[in-house]
Short mmCIF file of C-alpha atoms and ligand atoms in Angstrom, two decimals:
data_model
loop_
_atom_site.label_atom_id
_atom_site.label_comp_id
_atom_site.label_asym_id
_atom_site.label_seq_id
_atom_site.Cartn_x
_atom_site.Cartn_y
_atom_site.Cartn_z
CA UNK Y 1 70.54 51.77 20.12
CA UNK Y 2 72.82 51.67 23.16
CA UNK Y 3 73.04 55.47 23.00
CA UNK Y 4 69.26 55.84 22.85
CA UNK Y 5 68.97 53.58 25.89
CA UNK Y 6 71.48 55.77 27.74
CA UNK Y 7 69.57 58.94 26.83
CA UNK Y 8 66.29 57.43 28.05
CA UNK Y 9 67.86 56.15 31.25
CA UNK Y 10 69.31 59.58 31.95
CA UNK Y 11 65.93 61.28 31.17
CA UNK Y 12 64.16 58.98 33.65
CA UNK Y 13 66.88 59.66 36.22
CA UNK Y 14 66.44 63.41 35.67
CA UNK Y 15 62.71 63.10 36.37
CA UNK Y 16 63.44 61.25 39.60
CA UNK Y 17 66.03 63.82 40.66
CA UNK Y 18 63.75 66.75 39.76
CA UNK Y 19 60.93 65.21 41.79
CA UNK Y 20 63.28 64.74 44.75
CA UNK Y 21 64.24 68.43 44.52
CA UNK Y 22 60.59 69.58 44.78
CA UNK Y 23 60.29 71.77 47.90
CA UNK Y 24 58.49 69.87 50.64
CA UNK Y 25 57.16 73.10 52.18
CA UNK Y 26 53.47 73.74 51.72
CA UNK Y 27 52.55 76.67 49.45
CA UNK Y 28 49.73 79.12 50.05
CA UNK Y 29 47.42 76.70 48.26
CA UNK Y 30 47.84 73.86 50.67
CA UNK Y 31 47.35 75.99 53.79
CA UNK Y 32 43.88 77.20 52.80
CA UNK Y 33 41.23 75.59 50.64
CA UNK Y 34 40.53 78.58 48.39
CA UNK Y 35 42.40 81.47 46.90
CA UNK Y 36 40.54 84.41 45.39
CA UNK Y 37 43.38 86.67 44.29
CA UNK Y 38 42.65 86.05 40.64
CA UNK Y 39 40.73 88.05 38.04
CA UNK Y 40 40.02 85.36 35.45
CA UNK Y 41 40.21 82.05 37.32
CA UNK Y 42 39.21 80.56 40.67
CA UNK Y 43 41.30 78.05 42.58
CA UNK Y 44 40.48 75.72 45.42
CA UNK Y 45 41.66 72.48 46.92
CA UNK Y 46 39.19 69.59 46.96
CA UNK Y 47 38.87 65.93 47.92
CA UNK Y 48 38.81 64.25 51.31
CA UNK Y 49 42.57 64.48 51.61
CA UNK Y 50 42.63 68.04 50.18
CA UNK Y 51 45.06 66.80 47.55
CA UNK Y 52 43.18 67.69 44.34
CA UNK Y 53 43.52 71.24 43.05
CA UNK Y 54 40.58 72.64 41.09
CA UNK Y 55 41.19 75.52 38.69
CA UNK Y 56 37.98 77.06 37.32
CA UNK Y 57 38.11 79.38 34.31
CA UNK Y 58 36.02 82.34 35.41
CA UNK Y 59 35.22 84.80 32.64
CA UNK Y 60 31.51 84.02 32.26
CA UNK Y 61 30.48 87.06 30.21
CA UNK Y 62 32.90 86.07 27.43
CA UNK Y 63 32.22 82.31 27.76
CA UNK Y 64 35.72 81.91 29.20
CA UNK Y 65 37.37 83.22 26.04
CA UNK Y 66 41.08 82.75 26.60
CA UNK Y 67 42.54 86.24 26.80
CA UNK Y 68 46.18 86.86 27.64
CA UNK Y 69 45.39 87.72 31.26
CA UNK Y 70 43.52 84.44 31.75
CA UNK Y 71 46.30 82.38 30.21
CA UNK Y 72 48.92 84.09 32.38
CA UNK Y 73 46.90 83.39 35.54
CA UNK Y 74 46.35 79.80 34.47
CA UNK Y 75 50.10 79.32 33.90
CA UNK Y 76 50.90 80.83 37.30
CA UNK Y 77 48.35 78.65 39.12
CA UNK Y 78 49.65 75.53 37.36
CA UNK Y 79 53.24 76.35 38.30
CA UNK Y 80 52.24 76.91 41.93
CA UNK Y 81 50.29 73.67 42.16
CA UNK Y 82 53.11 71.89 40.34
CA UNK Y 83 55.46 72.89 43.18
CA UNK Y 84 52.99 72.06 45.95
CA UNK Y 85 53.90 68.66 47.36
CA UNK Y 86 50.43 68.22 48.91
CA UNK Y 87 48.72 68.27 45.49
CA UNK Y 88 48.46 64.95 43.63
CA UNK Y 89 46.33 65.98 40.64
CA UNK Y 90 44.76 69.07 39.09
CA UNK Y 91 41.25 69.45 37.68
CA UNK Y 92 40.71 72.19 35.10
CA UNK Y 93 37.11 73.22 34.47
CA UNK Y 94 34.90 76.08 33.28
CA UNK Y 95 31.20 76.90 33.64
CA UNK Y 96 28.16 74.83 32.76
CA UNK Y 97 27.78 76.83 29.51
CA UNK Y 98 31.42 76.91 28.43
CA UNK Y 99 34.68 75.25 29.29
CA UNK Y 100 36.18 77.88 26.97
CA UNK Y 101 34.90 79.35 23.66
CA UNK Y 102 38.43 79.68 22.30
CA UNK Y 103 41.07 82.35 22.14
CA UNK Y 104 39.72 85.86 22.69
CA UNK Y 105 38.80 86.88 19.15
CA UNK Y 106 38.27 90.54 20.09
CA UNK Y 107 41.67 90.73 21.75
CA UNK Y 108 43.54 89.35 18.73
CA UNK Y 109 41.48 90.93 15.93
CA UNK Y 110 44.05 93.69 15.35
CA UNK Y 111 47.19 91.52 15.62
CA UNK Y 112 49.65 91.60 12.75
CA UNK Y 113 52.00 88.88 11.57
CA UNK Y 114 55.06 90.72 12.85
CA UNK Y 115 53.45 91.25 16.27
CA UNK Y 116 52.64 87.53 16.51
CA UNK Y 117 56.24 86.61 15.69
CA UNK Y 118 57.93 89.24 17.82
CA UNK Y 119 55.58 88.86 20.78
CA UNK Y 120 55.92 85.05 20.65
CA UNK Y 121 52.10 84.81 20.52
CA UNK Y 122 50.81 81.61 22.23
CA UNK Y 123 53.94 81.20 24.36
CA UNK Y 124 51.91 81.20 27.59
CA UNK Y 125 49.78 78.33 26.34
CA UNK Y 126 52.46 75.70 26.77
CA UNK Y 127 52.44 75.53 30.58
CA UNK Y 128 49.43 73.18 30.61
CA UNK Y 129 51.26 70.66 28.45
CA UNK Y 130 54.47 71.12 30.50
CA UNK Y 131 52.90 70.45 33.90
CA UNK Y 132 54.32 67.27 35.42
CA UNK Y 133 51.29 66.43 37.56
CA UNK Y 134 48.22 64.85 35.96
CA UNK Y 135 45.62 67.35 34.76
CA UNK Y 136 42.00 66.33 34.26
CA UNK Y 137 39.86 68.55 32.04
CA UNK Y 138 36.24 68.58 33.24
CA UNK Y 139 34.43 69.93 30.18
CA UNK Y 140 30.87 71.23 30.32
CA UNK Y 141 29.37 73.25 27.46
CA UNK Y 142 31.52 74.66 24.67
CA UNK Y 143 35.15 73.63 24.23
CA UNK Y 144 35.87 75.43 20.96
CA UNK Y 145 39.07 76.46 19.19
CA UNK Y 146 41.66 77.20 21.87
CA UNK Y 147 39.19 75.78 24.41
CA UNK Y 148 39.26 72.37 22.71
CA UNK Y 149 43.05 72.69 22.39
CA UNK Y 150 43.34 73.52 26.08
CA UNK Y 151 41.31 70.42 26.99
CA UNK Y 152 43.56 68.32 24.73
CA UNK Y 153 46.67 69.64 26.50
CA UNK Y 154 45.30 68.01 29.66
CA UNK Y 155 45.92 64.31 30.38
CA UNK Y 156 42.36 63.06 30.73
CA UNK Y 157 39.11 64.61 29.50
CA UNK Y 158 35.83 63.98 31.33
CA UNK Y 159 32.86 65.47 29.47
CA UNK Y 160 29.49 66.61 30.78
CA UNK Y 161 26.67 65.17 28.66
CA UNK Y 162 25.99 68.56 26.97
CA UNK Y 163 29.64 69.29 26.12
CA UNK Y 164 30.49 70.38 22.58
CA UNK Y 165 33.96 70.16 21.07
CA UNK Y 166 35.05 71.91 17.89
CA UNK Y 167 37.76 73.73 15.97
CA UNK Y 168 35.85 76.61 14.32
CA UNK Y 169 38.92 78.72 13.44
CA UNK Y 170 38.37 78.11 9.72
CA UNK Y 171 35.23 80.28 9.86
CA UNK Y 172 37.36 83.14 11.22
CA UNK Y 173 39.79 82.93 8.31
CA UNK Y 174 42.52 81.26 10.35
CA UNK Y 175 43.55 77.78 11.51
CA UNK Y 176 43.92 76.19 14.96
CA UNK Y 177 47.11 77.53 16.52
CA UNK Y 178 47.57 75.67 19.80
CA UNK Y 179 47.50 72.00 18.79
CA UNK Y 180 44.11 71.58 17.07
CA UNK Y 181 45.51 70.21 13.83
CA UNK Y 182 48.09 68.09 15.65
CA UNK Y 183 46.73 66.67 18.92
CA UNK Y 184 43.20 66.22 17.53
CA UNK Y 185 44.52 64.30 14.51
CA UNK Y 186 46.57 61.99 16.72
CA UNK Y 187 43.56 61.26 18.91
CA UNK Y 188 40.65 60.96 16.43
CA UNK Y 189 42.50 60.18 13.20
CA UNK Y 190 42.96 62.15 9.98
CA UNK Y 191 39.48 61.87 8.47
CA UNK Y 192 37.55 63.10 11.52
CA UNK Y 193 40.14 65.77 12.40
CA UNK Y 194 40.13 67.00 8.82
CA UNK Y 195 36.33 67.12 8.80
CA UNK Y 196 36.22 69.07 12.07
CA UNK Y 197 38.99 71.51 11.14
CA UNK Y 198 37.79 72.13 7.57
CA UNK Y 199 34.10 72.57 8.42
CA UNK Y 200 34.26 73.97 11.94
CA UNK Y 201 31.46 71.52 12.86
CA UNK Y 202 31.13 70.63 16.52
CA UNK Y 203 30.83 67.14 17.99
CA UNK Y 204 28.90 66.26 21.14
CA UNK Y 205 30.07 64.52 24.30
CA UNK Y 206 28.95 61.02 23.26
CA UNK Y 207 30.80 61.25 19.95
CA UNK Y 208 33.87 62.65 21.70
CA UNK Y 209 33.87 59.62 23.98
CA UNK Y 210 33.37 57.24 21.05
CA UNK Y 211 36.36 58.81 19.28
CA UNK Y 212 38.58 58.57 22.36
CA UNK Y 213 38.76 62.35 22.81
CA UNK Y 214 36.93 62.11 26.14
CA UNK Y 215 37.40 59.12 28.41
CA UNK Y 216 34.01 59.40 30.13
CA UNK Y 217 30.68 61.20 29.80
CA UNK Y 218 28.75 62.06 32.96
CA UNK Y 219 25.65 64.16 33.70
CA UNK Y 220 26.68 67.82 33.68
CA UNK Y 221 25.89 68.42 37.34
CA UNK Y 222 28.04 65.47 38.44
CA UNK Y 223 31.03 66.30 36.27
CA UNK Y 224 33.21 68.16 38.76
CA UNK Y 225 32.58 65.62 41.51
CA UNK Y 226 33.54 62.76 39.19
CA UNK Y 227 36.68 64.58 38.05
CA UNK Y 228 37.75 65.22 41.66
CA UNK Y 229 37.10 61.55 42.49
CA UNK Y 230 39.36 60.59 39.61
CA UNK Y 231 42.06 62.95 40.93
CA UNK Y 232 41.68 61.41 44.39
CA UNK Y 233 42.05 57.90 42.97
CA UNK Y 234 45.25 58.93 41.18
CA UNK Y 235 46.35 60.54 44.46
CA UNK Y 236 46.22 57.20 46.29
CA UNK Y 237 49.30 56.16 44.33
CA UNK Y 238 52.88 57.40 44.56
CA UNK Y 239 53.01 60.93 43.12
CA UNK Y 240 56.54 60.21 41.98
CA UNK Y 241 55.61 57.09 40.01
CA UNK Y 242 52.48 58.80 38.63
CA UNK Y 243 54.76 61.49 37.22
CA UNK Y 244 56.98 58.89 35.54
CA UNK Y 245 53.92 57.05 34.18
CA UNK Y 246 52.48 60.28 32.74
CA UNK Y 247 55.78 61.02 31.01
CA UNK Y 248 55.89 57.53 29.56
CA UNK Y 249 52.33 57.69 28.16
CA UNK Y 250 53.06 61.14 26.68
CA UNK Y 251 56.17 59.74 25.00
CA UNK Y 252 53.86 57.54 22.91
CA UNK Y 253 52.67 60.73 21.18
CA UNK Y 254 56.13 62.09 20.57
CA UNK Y 255 58.27 59.28 19.21
CA UNK Y 256 58.34 56.02 17.26
CA UNK Y 257 57.00 52.79 18.76
CA UNK Y 258 60.50 51.33 19.16
CA UNK Y 259 61.88 54.42 20.86
CA UNK Y 260 58.77 54.66 23.04
CA UNK Y 261 59.07 51.04 24.11
CA UNK Y 262 62.74 51.60 24.95
CA UNK Y 263 61.85 54.70 26.99
CA UNK Y 264 59.11 52.81 28.80
CA UNK Y 265 61.41 49.92 29.70
CA UNK Y 266 64.17 52.21 30.96
CA UNK Y 267 61.63 54.18 33.00
CA UNK Y 268 60.27 50.90 34.39
CA UNK Y 269 63.83 49.98 35.36
CA UNK Y 270 64.25 53.41 36.97
CA UNK Y 271 61.29 52.75 39.31
CA UNK Y 272 63.51 50.12 40.93
CA UNK Y 273 65.64 52.95 42.31
CA UNK Y 274 62.66 54.31 44.29
CA UNK Y 275 61.45 53.49 47.79
CA UNK Y 276 57.85 53.55 46.54
CA UNK Y 277 58.40 50.68 44.09
CA UNK Y 278 59.84 48.59 46.92
CA UNK Y 279 56.98 49.56 49.25
CA UNK Y 280 54.29 48.84 46.61
CA UNK Y 281 55.54 45.34 45.91
CA UNK Y 282 56.28 44.57 49.59
CA UNK Y 283 52.79 45.73 50.60
CA UNK Y 284 51.26 43.45 47.95
CA UNK Y 285 53.25 40.46 49.22
CA UNK Y 286 52.32 41.27 52.84
CA UNK Y 287 48.63 41.73 51.91
CA UNK Y 288 48.42 45.29 53.29
CA UNK Y 289 47.84 48.73 51.73
CA UNK Y 290 50.99 50.46 50.50
CA UNK Y 291 52.22 53.59 52.27
CA UNK Y 292 53.91 55.68 49.62
CA UNK Y 293 56.38 58.41 50.56
CA UNK Y 294 57.04 59.79 47.05
CA UNK Y 295 60.68 58.82 47.30
C1 HSC K 301 46.39 84.00 24.49
C2 HSC K 301 45.69 83.89 23.13
C3 HSC K 301 46.08 82.68 22.33
C4 HSC K 301 45.41 82.50 21.00
C5 HSC K 301 45.40 81.03 20.54
C6 HSC K 301 44.89 80.86 19.17
C7 HSC K 301 44.67 79.45 18.85
C8 HSC K 301 43.23 79.04 18.67
O1 HSC K 301 43.30 77.85 17.92
C9 HSC K 301 42.40 80.09 17.93
C10 HSC K 301 41.03 80.28 18.49
O2 HSC K 301 40.64 79.72 19.50
S1 HSC K 301 40.00 81.35 17.62
C11 HSC K 301 38.44 81.26 18.49
C12 HSC K 301 37.65 80.06 18.14
N1 HSC K 301 36.32 80.08 18.79
C13 HSC K 301 35.21 80.50 18.15
O3 HSC K 301 35.23 80.84 17.00
C14 HSC K 301 33.92 80.47 18.96
C15 HSC K 301 33.34 81.87 19.05
N2 HSC K 301 32.07 81.88 19.81
C16 HSC K 301 30.91 81.45 19.30
O4 HSC K 301 30.82 80.95 18.19
C17 HSC K 301 29.67 81.62 20.15
O5 HSC K 301 29.95 82.57 21.17
C18 HSC K 301 29.19 80.33 20.83
C19 HSC K 301 28.65 79.36 19.76
C20 HSC K 301 30.29 79.64 21.62
C21 HSC K 301 28.04 80.66 21.84
O6 HSC K 301 27.04 81.42 21.23
P1 HSC K 301 25.93 82.17 22.12
O7 HSC K 301 25.39 81.22 23.13
O8 HSC K 301 24.99 82.80 21.16
O9 HSC K 301 26.74 83.27 22.93
P2 HSC K 301 27.34 84.66 22.33
O10 HSC K 301 26.36 85.74 22.47
O11 HSC K 301 27.94 84.44 20.98
O12 HSC K 301 28.59 84.88 23.34
C22 HSC K 301 28.44 85.47 24.62
C23 HSC K 301 29.53 86.50 24.78
O13 HSC K 301 30.80 85.83 24.71
C24 HSC K 301 31.61 86.44 23.71
N3 HSC K 301 32.49 85.42 23.11
C25 HSC K 301 32.21 84.16 22.80
N4 HSC K 301 33.28 83.54 22.28
C26 HSC K 301 34.27 84.46 22.26
C27 HSC K 301 35.62 84.42 21.83
N5 HSC K 301 36.21 83.30 21.34
N6 HSC K 301 36.35 85.54 21.93
C28 HSC K 301 35.82 86.66 22.42
N7 HSC K 301 34.54 86.75 22.87
C29 HSC K 301 33.76 85.66 22.78
C30 HSC K 301 30.62 87.00 22.71
O14 HSC K 301 31.22 87.98 21.90
C31 HSC K 301 29.54 87.53 23.64
O15 HSC K 301 29.99 88.75 24.19
P3 HSC K 301 29.06 90.10 24.06
O16 HSC K 301 29.92 91.15 24.69
O17 HSC K 301 27.83 89.77 24.84
O18 HSC K 301 28.80 90.27 22.60
#
């Protein structure tokens, strides 16, 4: 157990050191509010403090089907916002009709097994789950197959009241390939996940909230505003501590309870090496708002 504690302490320390190494220079995203050099996505910076990045999937004719080009652009945008010290949280959204209708079926219809293996098919999908900053999925319309999986790679899902979630791969003669059988099962439990994956049936926003898949349902036209507000609220805290907290919650999905509790405690201890922990507690005692410096 002592070794596990050491590993966790060193992982938490690595996160703190990596955060300290983040370049403090502003990227192209923080100097202007929009960037239109993309084919399949749109990016802009939102919120009063311009600290919430909004990435909009923008392939309307194909209901935001996730083709390779889109996934590459999404990965690039996430990496850029991940390095941008002025960005506290990222909102990922689609159109009112579709968050994303899944992987691009027409693009992959001719794929062979050997091409999938040798081309490391799906490799570009992991960036969303690797991003250290919080990502909020704002889901309107269809989130199907890879679209539902993409939403589940995010940290929080807000759903518009007409949103529909599903894993219809079974009807295509395949199975979910980017987390649908794994993340969905951990969130909604075996029976519901099995029912969704084996039938391809969709569930609506209210049911998704009831099952814990979505944390909130809002009217479709208010969804983006609510998601940005959530990002702004997260952005009032120390970005550094938010990053540690996200890693700790994610650990709950990846390890046993005992190991997770150990990781959480060591990470809690590690916050005592930060200026922001000292500032947060001092500000409370002095009855004033905290001024976090992300150090
Ligand atoms: C980097 C890649 C990584 C791969 C990852 C694999 C992992 C993943 O688990 C596998 C999948 O997601 S498997 C996928 C699992 N997902 C599914 O099985 C859902 C498939 N989609 C549907 O069932 C229906 O489109 C809806 C019920 C969403 C809407 O019905 P509606 O309102 O009657 O609208 P509509 O008229 O039907 O569509 C409008 C246009 O969009 C087009 N398009 C739509 N989805 C597309 C797609 N995925 N693809 C391509 N195109 C797609 C559609 O063809 C049409 O174009 P057209 O040029 O005008 O013909």
